[in-house]
Coordinates of C-alpha atoms in Angstrom, one line a residue:
X1 CA 4.6 -26.0 -23.6
X2 CA 6.0 -23.5 -21.8
X3 CA 3.7 -20.6 -20.4
X4 CA 4.6 -17.2 -21.8
X5 CA 3.4 -14.0 -19.8
X6 CA 2.8 -10.0 -20.9
X7 CA 4.0 -7.1 -18.9
X8 CA 2.4 -4.6 -18.6
X9 CA 3.4 -1.0 -18.5
X10 CA 3.9 1.4 -15.4
X11 CA 0.0 1.6 -13.6
X12 CA 1.6 4.4 -12.6
X13 CA 1.9 5.4 -16.7
X14 CA -0.8 4.1 -17.4
X15 CA -3.2 6.2 -15.0
X16 CA -0.8 9.7 -15.8
X17 CA -2.2 8.6 -19.6
X18 CA -5.8 7.9 -18.9
X19 CA -5.9 11.2 -16.8
X20 CA -4.2 13.3 -19.9
X21 CA -7.3 14.6 -21.3
X22 CA -9.2 16.3 -18.3
X23 CA -5.2 18.2 -17.8
X24 CA -5.7 19.2 -21.0
X25 CA -8.9 19.9 -20.7
X26 CA -8.2 22.3 -17.5
X27 CA -5.0 22.9 -19.6
X28 CA -7.5 24.6 -22.2
X29 CA -9.7 26.4 -19.3
X30 CA -6.4 27.9 -17.6
X31 CA -6.0 29.7 -21.4
X32 CA -9.7 31.8 -21.1
X33 CA -9.5 32.0 -17.7
X34 CA -5.6 33.3 -17.8
X35 CA -7.0 35.9 -20.6
X36 CA -10.0 36.6 -18.8
X37 CA -7.6 38.3 -15.9
X38 CA -7.1 41.2 -17.9
X39 CA -11.1 42.6 -17.2
X40 CA -9.7 43.9 -14.2
X41 CA -7.1 45.8 -15.4
X42 CA -8.4 46.5 -18.1
X43 CA -11.7 47.9 -16.2
X44 CA -9.6 50.0 -14.4
X45 CA -8.0 51.9 -16.9
X46 CA -11.2 52.9 -18.5
X47 CA -12.8 53.7 -15.0
X48 CA -9.3 56.1 -14.8
X49 CA -8.3 56.8 -17.9
X50 CA -12.3 57.8 -19.7
X51 CA -15.1 57.4 -17.0
X52 CA -13.8 59.4 -14.4
X53 CA -12.6 62.4 -17.4
X54 CA -15.9 62.5 -19.1
X55 CA -17.9 61.8 -16.0
X56 CA -20.1 59.7 -18.3
X57 CA -22.8 57.6 -15.9
X58 CA -24.3 55.6 -19.3
X59 CA -20.0 54.8 -20.1
X60 CA -19.8 53.6 -16.6
X61 CA -22.5 51.0 -17.1
X62 CA -22.1 49.7 -20.0
X63 CA -18.6 48.9 -19.4
X64 CA -19.4 47.4 -15.9
X65 CA -21.9 45.1 -17.5
X66 CA -19.9 43.4 -20.1
X67 CA -16.6 43.4 -17.0
X68 CA -19.6 41.9 -14.8
X69 CA -20.8 39.4 -17.1
X70 CA -16.5 38.4 -18.5
X71 CA -16.5 37.9 -13.9
X72 CA -19.0 35.5 -14.2
X73 CA -18.3 33.5 -17.0
X74 CA -14.5 33.8 -15.4
X75 CA -16.0 32.4 -11.5
X76 CA -17.6 29.7 -14.1
X77 CA -14.4 28.4 -16.1
X78 CA -12.4 28.3 -12.3
X79 CA -15.4 26.3 -11.7
X80 CA -15.3 24.0 -14.0
X81 CA -11.3 23.3 -13.8
X82 CA -11.3 22.9 -10.2
X83 CA -13.9 20.4 -11.2
X84 CA -12.2 19.2 -13.8
X85 CA -9.0 18.3 -12.6
X86 CA -10.6 16.4 -9.0
X87 CA -12.1 13.9 -11.2
X88 CA -9.2 13.5 -12.9
X89 CA -7.6 12.6 -9.0
X90 CA -10.5 10.6 -8.2
X91 CA -10.2 8.5 -11.7
X92 CA -6.4 8.7 -10.7
X93 CA -6.8 6.6 -7.6
X94 CA -9.1 4.4 -9.8
X95 CA -7.2 3.8 -11.6
X96 CA -4.5 2.7 -8.8
X97 CA -5.5 1.6 -6.0
X98 CA -5.6 -1.8 -6.7
X99 CA -2.4 -2.2 -8.1
X100 CA -1.5 -0.5 -5.7
X101 CA -2.5 -2.3 -2.9
X102 CA -0.9 -5.8 -5.4
X103 CA 2.3 -4.0 -5.2
X104 CA 2.1 -3.2 -1.3
X105 CA 0.9 -6.8 -0.8
X106 CA 3.7 -8.1 -3.3
X107 CA 6.3 -6.2 -1.8
X108 CA 5.1 -7.0 1.3
X109 CA 5.6 -10.6 1.7
X110 CA 9.1 -9.9 -0.3
X111 CA 10.4 -7.8 2.8
X112 CA 8.2 -8.2 5.8
X113 CA 7.6 -5.4 8.5
X114 CA 8.6 -2.8 5.8
X115 CA 5.7 0.1 5.9
X116 CA 4.2 -0.9 3.0
X117 CA 1.0 1.4 3.3
X118 CA 3.1 4.2 2.2
X119 CA 2.6 3.2 -0.5
X120 CA -1.3 4.2 -0.5
X121 CA -0.1 6.9 1.5
X122 CA 1.4 8.0 -1.7
X123 CA -0.9 7.1 -4.2
X124 CA -3.2 10.5 -1.4
X125 CA 0.2 13.0 -1.7
X126 CA -0.1 12.1 -5.8
X127 CA -4.1 12.6 -5.7
X128 CA -4.1 15.7 -4.0
X129 CA -1.9 17.5 -5.8
X130 CA -3.2 16.5 -9.1
X131 CA -6.2 17.9 -8.1
X132 CA -5.7 20.4 -6.0
X133 CA -4.3 24.5 -5.9
X134 CA -0.5 23.0 -6.3
X135 CA -1.4 22.1 -9.8
X136 CA -3.6 25.6 -11.0
X137 CA -0.7 27.6 -10.0
X138 CA 1.7 25.0 -12.7
X139 CA -1.3 25.3 -15.0
X140 CA -1.1 29.7 -15.1
X141 CA 2.9 30.1 -14.2
X142 CA 3.2 29.6 -18.1
X143 CA 1.0 32.8 -18.8
X144 CA 4.1 34.6 -16.5
X145 CA 5.8 35.6 -18.8
X146 CA 3.1 36.8 -21.2
X147 CA 2.0 39.2 -18.3
X148 CA 5.2 40.4 -17.8
X149 CA 5.8 40.9 -21.5
X150 CA 2.4 43.3 -21.3
X151 CA 3.7 45.4 -18.0
X152 CA 6.9 46.2 -21.2
X153 CA 4.2 47.1 -23.1
X154 CA 2.4 49.4 -20.2
X155 CA 6.2 51.0 -20.0
X156 CA 9.6 49.6 -20.4
X157 CA 10.3 50.1 -16.2
X158 CA 7.8 49.0 -15.6
X159 CA 8.5 45.9 -17.1
X160 CA 11.6 46.1 -15.9
X161 CA 10.2 46.2 -12.1
X162 CA 7.6 43.2 -13.2
X163 CA 11.1 41.0 -14.4
X164 CA 13.0 41.2 -11.2
X165 CA 10.5 40.4 -9.2
X166 CA 10.1 37.5 -11.8
X167 CA 13.4 36.0 -11.4
X168 CA 13.9 37.4 -7.6
X169 CA 10.9 35.0 -6.7
X170 CA 12.2 32.2 -9.4
X171 CA 15.6 32.0 -7.6
X172 CA 14.2 31.8 -3.7
X173 CA 12.5 29.1 -5.4
X174 CA 15.7 26.9 -6.9
X175 CA 17.2 27.8 -3.5
X176 CA 14.6 26.6 -1.7
X177 CA 14.5 23.2 -3.8
X178 CA 18.1 23.0 -3.0
X179 CA 17.8 24.5 0.3
X180 CA 15.2 22.0 1.6
X181 CA 15.1 18.7 -0.7
X182 CA 17.8 16.6 1.2
X183 CA 16.2 17.7 4.6
X184 CA 12.6 16.7 3.6
X185 CA 14.1 13.5 1.8
X186 CA 15.8 12.3 5.1
X187 CA 12.4 13.5 7.3
X188 CA 10.6 11.0 5.3
X189 CA 12.1 8.1 5.0
X190 CA 13.3 9.0 8.8
X191 CA 9.6 9.3 9.3
X192 CA 8.7 6.3 7.7
X193 CA 11.2 3.9 9.9
X194 CA 9.4 6.1 13.3
X195 CA 6.6 5.1 12.2
X196 CA 7.2 0.9 11.3
X197 CA 8.4 1.1 14.9
X198 CA 5.4 2.8 16.9
X199 CA 3.1 0.0 14.5
X200 CA 6.0 -2.9 16.0
X201 CA 5.4 -1.8 19.5
X202 CA 2.1 -1.2 19.1
X203 CA 1.7 -5.4 18.1
X204 CA 3.5 -7.0 20.7
X205 CA 2.1 -4.2 23.6
X206 CA 1.1 -6.9 25.5
X207 CA 5.5 -8.1 25.5
X208 CA 6.0 -4.4 26.5
X209 CA 3.7 -4.1 29.8
X210 CA 4.1 -7.4 30.8
X211 CA 7.9 -7.6 30.8
X212 CA 7.8 -3.5 31.8
X213 CA 9.7 -2.6 28.3
X214 CA 7.8 0.5 28.9
X215 CA 10.2 3.2 28.8
X216 CA 13.0 1.2 26.8
X217 CA 10.6 1.3 24.3
X218 CA 9.4 4.6 24.4
X219 CA 13.0 6.0 24.2
X220 CA 13.5 3.5 21.5
X221 CA 10.2 5.2 19.8
X222 CA 11.0 9.0 20.7
X223 CA 14.2 8.6 19.3
X224 CA 13.8 8.0 15.9
X225 CA 10.4 10.3 15.7
X226 CA 13.3 13.5 17.3
X227 CA 15.5 12.4 14.9
X228 CA 12.4 13.2 12.0
X229 CA 11.4 15.6 13.7
X230 CA 14.8 17.7 14.0
X231 CA 15.0 16.8 10.0
X232 CA 11.3 18.5 9.4
X233 CA 11.8 21.4 11.7
X234 CA 15.3 22.2 9.4
X235 CA 13.4 22.1 6.7
X236 CA 10.9 24.0 7.7
X237 CA 12.6 26.8 9.0
X238 CA 14.6 27.2 6.1
X239 CA 11.7 26.6 3.3
X240 CA 9.7 29.1 5.9
X241 CA 12.7 32.1 5.5
X242 CA 12.3 31.9 2.2
X243 CA 9.0 31.6 1.6
X244 CA 8.9 35.4 3.9
X245 CA 11.6 36.3 1.7
X246 CA 9.1 35.9 -1.7
X247 CA 5.9 37.5 0.1
X248 CA 8.3 40.6 2.0
X249 CA 9.7 40.4 -1.8
X250 CA 6.4 40.7 -4.1
X251 CA 5.2 43.6 -1.6
X252 CA 8.4 45.1 -1.7
X253 CA 8.2 45.0 -5.9
X254 CA 4.5 46.2 -5.9
X255 CA 5.4 49.2 -3.4
X256 CA 8.1 49.9 -6.4
X257 CA 5.5 49.8 -8.8
X258 CA 3.2 52.3 -6.9
X259 CA 6.6 54.4 -6.5
X260 CA 8.2 54.1 -9.9
X261 CA 4.8 54.1 -11.3
X262 CA 3.4 57.8 -9.6
X263 CA 6.3 59.0 -10.8
X264 CA 6.1 58.1 -14.7
X265 CA 2.3 59.7 -14.1
X266 CA 3.2 63.1 -12.6
X267 CA 5.4 63.2 -15.9
X268 CA 2.8 62.0 -17.7
X269 CA 3.6 58.4 -18.5
X270 CA 1.6 57.2 -18.2
X271 CA -2.0 57.3 -17.1
X272 CA -3.6 56.3 -13.5
X273 CA -4.9 53.9 -15.2
X274 CA -2.0 52.1 -16.3
X275 CA -0.2 53.1 -13.4
X276 CA -3.3 50.6 -11.0
X277 CA -3.4 48.0 -14.1
X278 CA 0.2 46.8 -13.6
X279 CA 0.4 46.9 -10.2
X280 CA -3.1 43.9 -10.7
X281 CA -0.8 42.6 -13.6
X282 CA 2.3 42.4 -12.2
X283 CA 0.9 40.6 -8.8
X284 CA -1.4 38.3 -11.6
X285 CA 2.5 37.3 -13.0
X286 CA 4.5 37.0 -9.5
X287 CA 0.6 34.4 -7.7
X288 CA 1.5 31.6 -9.7
X289 CA 5.2 31.6 -8.7
X290 CA 4.4 32.6 -5.0
X291 CA 1.7 29.4 -5.3
X292 CA 4.4 27.4 -6.1
X293 CA 7.5 28.5 -3.0
X294 CA 4.3 28.3 -1.0
X295 CA 3.7 24.9 -1.4
X296 CA 7.6 23.7 -2.4
X297 CA 7.1 21.1 0.5
X298 CA 4.0 19.2 -0.5
X299 CA 5.7 19.5 -4.4
X300 CA 9.1 17.9 -3.3
X301 CA 6.8 15.2 -1.1
X302 CA 4.5 14.8 -4.1
X303 CA 7.7 14.2 -6.7
X304 CA 9.1 11.6 -4.4
X305 CA 6.3 9.4 -3.5
X306 CA 6.0 9.4 -7.6
X307 CA 9.4 8.2 -7.2
X308 CA 8.3 5.5 -4.4
X309 CA 6.0 4.7 -6.7
X310 CA 7.4 3.6 -9.6
X311 CA 10.3 1.6 -7.8
X312 CA 7.2 -0.2 -6.0
X313 CA 5.9 -1.0 -9.7
X314 CA 8.5 -1.9 -11.5
X315 CA 9.4 -4.1 -8.7
X316 CA 6.2 -5.5 -8.4
X317 CA 4.3 -5.3 -12.5
X318 CA 1.6 -6.9 -13.2
X319 CA 1.7 -9.3 -15.4
X320 CA -1.6 -10.5 -17.5
X321 CA -2.1 -12.7 -20.1
X322 CA -3.3 -15.5 -17.4
X323 CA -5.9 -18.6 -18.9
X324 CA -8.4 -19.6 -16.3
X325 CA -6.4 -23.2 -16.1
X326 CA -8.3 -26.7 -15.2
X327 CA -9.4 -26.8 -11.8
X328 CA -7.3 -27.8 -9.5
X329 CA -7.2 -31.9 -8.3
X330 CA -4.6 -31.3 -5.4
X331 CA -0.7 -33.2 -7.3
X332 CA 1.3 -30.9 -6.2
X333 CA 5.9 -30.9 -7.9
X334 CA 7.9 -28.6 -6.3
X335 CA 11.3 -28.8 -8.7
X336 CA 14.4 -27.3 -7.7
X337 CA 12.9 -24.4 -5.5
X338 CA 14.5 -21.6 -3.6
X339 CA 13.4 -19.2 -1.2
X340 CA 15.0 -16.0 0.6
X341 CA 14.6 -14.5 3.6
X342 CA 12.4 -11.9 3.8
X343 CA 13.8 -8.7 2.5
X344 CA 17.7 -10.4 2.4
X345 CA 19.4 -13.0 -0.2
X346 CA 20.2 -15.3 2.7
X347 CA 18.3 -18.7 1.1
X348 CA 15.9 -20.1 4.3
X349 CA 15.1 -22.9 1.4
X350 CA 17.6 -24.5 -1.1
X351 CA 17.2 -27.1 -4.2
X352 CA 14.0 -28.8 -2.7
X353 CA 11.8 -31.5 -4.3
X354 CA 9.6 -33.8 -4.7
X355 CA 6.3 -34.5 -5.4
X356 CA 2.7 -34.7 -3.7
X357 CA 0.2 -36.6 -5.0
X358 CA -2.9 -35.8 -4.8
X359 CA -5.3 -37.1 -1.5
X360 CA -1.6 -37.3 0.8
X361 CA -1.5 -36.3 3.8
X362 CA 2.3 -35.3 4.5
X363 CA 4.6 -33.6 7.2
X364 CA 7.1 -31.5 7.2
X365 CA 9.1 -32.1 10.5
X366 CA 12.9 -30.6 11.8
X367 CA 14.9 -28.1 14.4
X368 CA 13.0 -24.5 14.3
X369 CA 15.1 -22.6 11.5
X370 CA 14.8 -25.3 8.8
X371 CA 13.2 -24.0 6.3
X372 CA 9.7 -25.9 7.4
X373 CA 7.4 -22.8 7.5
X374 CA 9.1 -20.8 4.6
X375 CA 8.5 -23.8 2.4
X376 CA 4.8 -24.1 3.7
X377 CA 5.0 -20.4 2.4
X378 CA 6.3 -20.9 -0.9
X379 CA 4.0 -24.2 -1.4
X380 CA 1.0 -21.8 -1.5
X381 CA 2.2 -18.4 -3.6
X382 CA 2.6 -16.4 -0.4
X383 CA 7.1 -16.5 -0.7
X384 CA 8.0 -16.1 -4.0
X385 CA 10.7 -18.0 -5.4
X386 CA 14.1 -17.4 -5.9
X387 CA 14.8 -20.1 -8.0
X388 CA 12.6 -22.8 -9.5
X389 CA 8.8 -22.8 -8.8
X390 CA 6.2 -24.8 -7.3
X391 CA 3.1 -26.5 -9.5
X392 CA 0.2 -27.5 -8.9
X393 CA -1.1 -30.2 -11.4
X394 CA 1.9 -29.4 -13.8
X395 CA 1.2 -25.6 -13.9
X396 CA 3.4 -23.0 -12.2
X397 CA 1.4 -21.5 -8.8
X398 CA 2.2 -18.3 -10.8
X399 CA 0.3 -18.6 -13.6
X400 CA -2.8 -19.2 -11.8
X401 CA -5.0 -16.2 -11.8
X402 CA -5.3 -15.2 -8.1
X403 CA -9.0 -15.6 -8.4
X404 CA -9.1 -19.6 -9.3
X405 CA -6.3 -20.1 -6.8
X406 CA -7.4 -18.5 -4.2
X407 CA -10.3 -21.3 -4.2
X408 CA -8.2 -24.1 -4.6
X409 CA -6.1 -23.8 -1.8
X410 CA -6.4 -23.4 1.7
X411 CA -3.8 -22.0 4.2
X412 CA -3.2 -22.3 7.2
X413 CA 0.1 -19.3 9.0
X414 CA 1.5 -20.2 12.0
X415 CA 0.9 -17.2 13.1
X416 CA -3.1 -16.4 12.8
X417 CA -3.9 -13.6 11.5
X418 CA -7.6 -12.6 11.4
X419 CA -9.5 -9.1 10.2
X420 CA -11.5 -7.0 11.9
X421 CA -15.0 -8.3 11.1
X422 CA -17.6 -10.8 11.8
X423 CA -16.6 -15.0 12.4
X424 CA -18.6 -15.2 9.0
X425 CA -16.8 -12.7 6.8
X426 CA -13.4 -14.1 8.6
X427 CA -14.4 -18.1 8.1
X428 CA -15.3 -16.9 4.0
X429 CA -12.1 -15.0 3.6
X430 CA -14.7 -11.7 3.2
X431 CA -16.2 -12.8 -0.3
X432 CA -19.6 -11.5 -0.9
X433 CA -20.9 -13.7 -3.0
X434 CA -20.4 -16.9 0.3
X435 CA -23.3 -18.9 1.1
X436 CA -23.8 -19.2 4.5
X437 CA -24.1 -23.2 3.7
X438 CA -20.3 -22.7 3.0
X439 CA -19.4 -20.7 6.0
X440 CA -21.1 -23.3 8.2
X441 CA -19.5 -26.6 6.4
X442 CA -16.0 -24.7 6.7
X443 CA -16.2 -24.3 10.5
X444 CA -18.3 -27.9 10.8
X445 CA -15.1 -29.7 9.3
X446 CA -12.9 -27.8 11.3
X447 CA -15.0 -28.5 14.4
X448 CA -15.8 -25.7 15.3
X449 CA -19.1 -25.0 14.8
X450 CA -19.9 -25.4 18.0
X451 CA -17.6 -22.7 19.9
X452 CA -18.8 -19.9 17.2
X453 CA -22.3 -21.4 18.6
X454 CA -21.3 -20.0 22.0
X455 CA -20.0 -17.0 21.0
X456 CA -21.9 -13.8 21.8
X457 CA -23.9 -13.5 18.5
X458 CA -22.5 -16.7 16.5
X459 CA -21.2 -16.3 13.4
X460 CA -22.0 -12.5 13.8
X461 CA -19.9 -12.5 16.4
X462 CA -17.4 -9.1 16.1
X463 CA -14.2 -10.6 16.8
X464 CA -11.8 -6.8 16.5
X465 CA -8.7 -6.1 14.9
X466 CA -6.4 -9.2 14.8
X467 CA -9.4 -11.9 16.4
X468 CA -8.3 -9.6 20.1
X469 CA -12.1 -11.4 21.0
X470 CA -11.0 -14.7 20.5
X471 CA -8.4 -16.9 23.0
X472 CA -5.5 -18.2 21.2
X473 CA -7.7 -21.7 20.8
X474 CA -10.5 -20.4 19.3
X475 CA -8.4 -18.2 16.3
X476 CA -6.9 -21.3 16.0
X477 CA -10.4 -22.6 15.4
X478 CA -11.4 -20.3 13.2
X479 CA -8.6 -19.4 11.0
X480 CA -8.5 -23.5 10.1
X481 CA -11.8 -22.8 9.5
X482 CA -11.5 -20.4 7.0
X483 CA -8.0 -22.7 5.2
X484 CA -11.1 -25.3 4.4
X485 CA -13.7 -22.6 2.9
X486 CA -14.8 -23.6 -0.6
X487 CA -13.6 -27.2 0.0
X488 CA -9.9 -26.6 -1.4
X489 CA -7.8 -29.6 -2.9
X490 CA -5.0 -28.4 -1.8
X491 CA -4.3 -27.3 2.0
X492 CA -0.8 -25.9 3.4
X493 CA -1.2 -26.0 7.7
X494 CA 1.2 -24.8 9.6
X495 CA 1.4 -25.3 13.1
X496 CA -2.4 -26.5 13.4
X497 CA -2.0 -27.3 17.0
X498 CA -0.6 -24.4 18.2
X499 CA -3.1 -23.2 20.3
X500 CA -5.2 -26.2 20.8
X501 CA -5.6 -28.1 24.3
X502 CA -7.1 -31.9 23.6
X503 CA -10.2 -31.3 22.5
X504 CA -8.9 -29.5 20.1
X505 CA -6.3 -31.4 18.7
X506 CA -8.8 -34.3 18.4
X507 CA -10.7 -32.0 16.3
X508 CA -7.5 -31.1 13.9
X509 CA -7.6 -35.5 13.8
X510 CA -10.5 -35.3 13.1
X511 CA -11.0 -32.6 9.9
X512 CA -7.4 -33.8 8.8
X513 CA -9.3 -37.7 8.4
X514 CA -12.4 -36.2 6.5
X515 CA -10.0 -34.0 4.6
X516 CA -8.3 -37.5 3.5
X517 CA -11.3 -39.1 2.9
X518 CA -12.5 -36.4 -0.1
X519 CA -9.2 -37.1 -1.3
X520 CA -7.1 -33.6 -0.4
X521 CA -3.8 -33.0 -0.1
X522 CA -3.0 -31.7 2.7
X523 CA 0.7 -30.7 3.7
X524 CA 1.3 -30.2 8.1
X525 CA 3.7 -28.6 9.9
X526 CA 4.4 -30.0 13.2
X527 CA 6.7 -30.8 15.5
X528 CA 3.9 -32.8 17.5
X529 CA 4.0 -36.6 18.0
X530 CA 0.2 -36.9 17.9
X531 CA -0.2 -35.2 14.5
X532 CA 2.2 -37.8 13.0
X533 CA -0.3 -40.9 13.6
X534 CA -2.3 -38.6 11.2
X535 CA 0.2 -38.2 8.3
X536 CA 1.0 -40.7 5.4
X537 CA 4.5 -39.1 4.7
X538 CA 7.1 -37.3 5.9
X539 CA 9.9 -35.0 5.0
X540 CA 12.2 -33.5 7.1
X541 CA 13.8 -30.9 6.2
X542 CA 17.6 -29.1 8.0
X543 CA 19.1 -26.0 7.8
X544 CA 17.0 -26.0 5.0
X545 CA 17.6 -28.6 2.4
X546 CA 15.1 -31.9 2.6
X547 CA 17.3 -33.9 4.6
X548 CA 15.2 -37.2 4.4
X549 CA 11.5 -38.0 2.6
X550 CA 10.0 -41.1 2.7
X551 CA 6.7 -43.1 4.3
X552 CA 5.5 -42.3 7.8
X553 CA 6.6 -45.7 9.4
X554 CA 9.8 -45.0 8.1
X555 CA 11.2 -42.1 8.7
X556 CA 8.9 -42.1 12.5
X557 CA 11.6 -44.6 14.1
X558 CA 14.0 -42.5 13.6
X559 CA 13.4 -39.8 15.1
X560 CA 12.4 -41.3 17.9
X561 CA 14.3 -44.2 18.7
X562 CA 15.0 -47.2 16.8
X563 CA 12.8 -48.9 19.3
X564 CA 9.8 -47.4 19.1
X565 CA 7.3 -48.7 15.9
X566 CA 5.0 -46.7 14.4
X567 CA 1.8 -45.9 16.3
X568 CA -1.0 -47.2 13.5
X569 CA -3.4 -44.4 12.2
X570 CA -6.9 -45.2 14.2
X571 CA -9.6 -45.4 13.0
X572 CA -11.3 -41.4 13.6
X573 CA -14.9 -43.3 15.9
X574 CA -12.3 -43.5 18.2
X575 CA -12.5 -40.2 20.1
X576 CA -10.2 -39.2 17.0
X577 CA -6.8 -39.8 19.6
X578 CA -4.4 -41.5 17.2
X579 CA -1.3 -43.0 18.4
X580 CA -0.1 -44.5 22.2
X581 CA -1.6 -42.5 25.4
X582 CA -0.2 -39.5 26.7
X583 CA 1.8 -42.1 29.3
X584 CA 3.3 -43.7 26.9
X585 CA 6.8 -42.8 27.2
X586 CA 7.3 -43.7 23.6
X587 CA 5.2 -40.4 23.3
X588 CA 7.7 -38.4 25.4
X589 CA 10.6 -39.7 23.4
X590 CA 9.2 -38.3 20.6
X591 CA 9.5 -35.2 21.9
X592 CA 12.7 -35.2 19.8
X593 CA 10.9 -34.2 17.0
X594 CA 10.9 -30.2 17.4
X595 CA 9.7 -27.3 14.2

């Protein structure tokens, strides 16, 4: 039966559609807010043209009370508009934070080393624009022509001054766009590269300090930061000059408005009240345009963030319509699998095809760069296939619900990646519904329970970012316990003995034997002979292809030499040690098997 997946619209488009009612409501309030903006000009006209000429205090009180009520209404509407926009921004963030994280995660699996956290920063940028003063200015900007028309109604010359001022400031905004867009884009891209370099350097702080690379790395990082800073400064200088020019023009136009209005008042073409009212109306017409000029850098950044979010959701579309499939038993089939190196079009696994029966323990061996780890990542879905597929019990790995798949798989990556938190949290995969018994059971199966009990706070010991509070061997055991948490049916272990001492190796072999007894399917990437004694079959990788595949007893002699008989698998009660003793010359010859 063919499996189908339904691709839904972009989460960004969905989120914007969901907050559209809120934006429309805020726009509706903007209508009344801008109508109420005429209160102050009208009040000024009444004071100058009616109250001062009639010297009627009652009229002043009545007008002032009415204006006071209208101003309170104006303030209330402004409050609710800001609140609606704030809620729209929060809803936008909540709708997109999950899909943005999933898209960034999928992108990181395909292109390691890039600054994928930029996706969440882009989300923050768009949320701030949608809930801040910029969106209010955009909602008020369409009223600028209406204010200018009102100025023409007061007097054509006053309207002409207002129109010239508006055109001048809009022209500055367009010039600002052309003058700074390219520089801001280059500054953003270069700054992203600078953050990538800094993050890479900090992750390798020990090597930098130990090898005396500090000055060279500092120069390497600061060089690109200087480049980004240069672009940003150039854009800032241009934008600052244009912003200063826009402020100068606004003050000059308001001054010209007062002068021309005074001239018209002297000639009795307008009243004194109209003079001050026109100045207020023109200021209101130019205010949103000036705000947008001042915030142009934020507008350009938000526009770039929108484009990046659109692109990452297009490249990593969410898929719905997944049905919960039957629980995984552990049969694995790989069909003509091709995997690309992250961020490139270079295949690192080519045409891999094989089947693993439930309960089998299989070793992936081969020289360094032969594609073992890439194949291991593809088996658990950490490296998406460019062609072909991986099936569990006949079902494509990509068709499983992620939550269901997570409970069925156990994975120990080559580089142990632990998270800031307690040992318990890491073993439980940060699941809030994990029972203590499940955690201790996984630790016991990984022979890590006693080691954890010797930590200062046992399972509640905070291990720090990347597990810096643990030794390499301790991280390896905690990572193994995490892989075994929840009794997964299919376990992939990439170099599980890399940081283990002799006791740790014996514990690892006991864990593998336990998984075999429980009928779990296990794939081990290894180059050490002692683990080969614990496997049923072997797959030998060479230059991204499967060179040989067969039983352990068939293939092991070809790796260690024709005169060496394969070591029998010893029972777990024999100290956990399998294969010949360390003094056996055959063991030394087996080191020809490399990762």
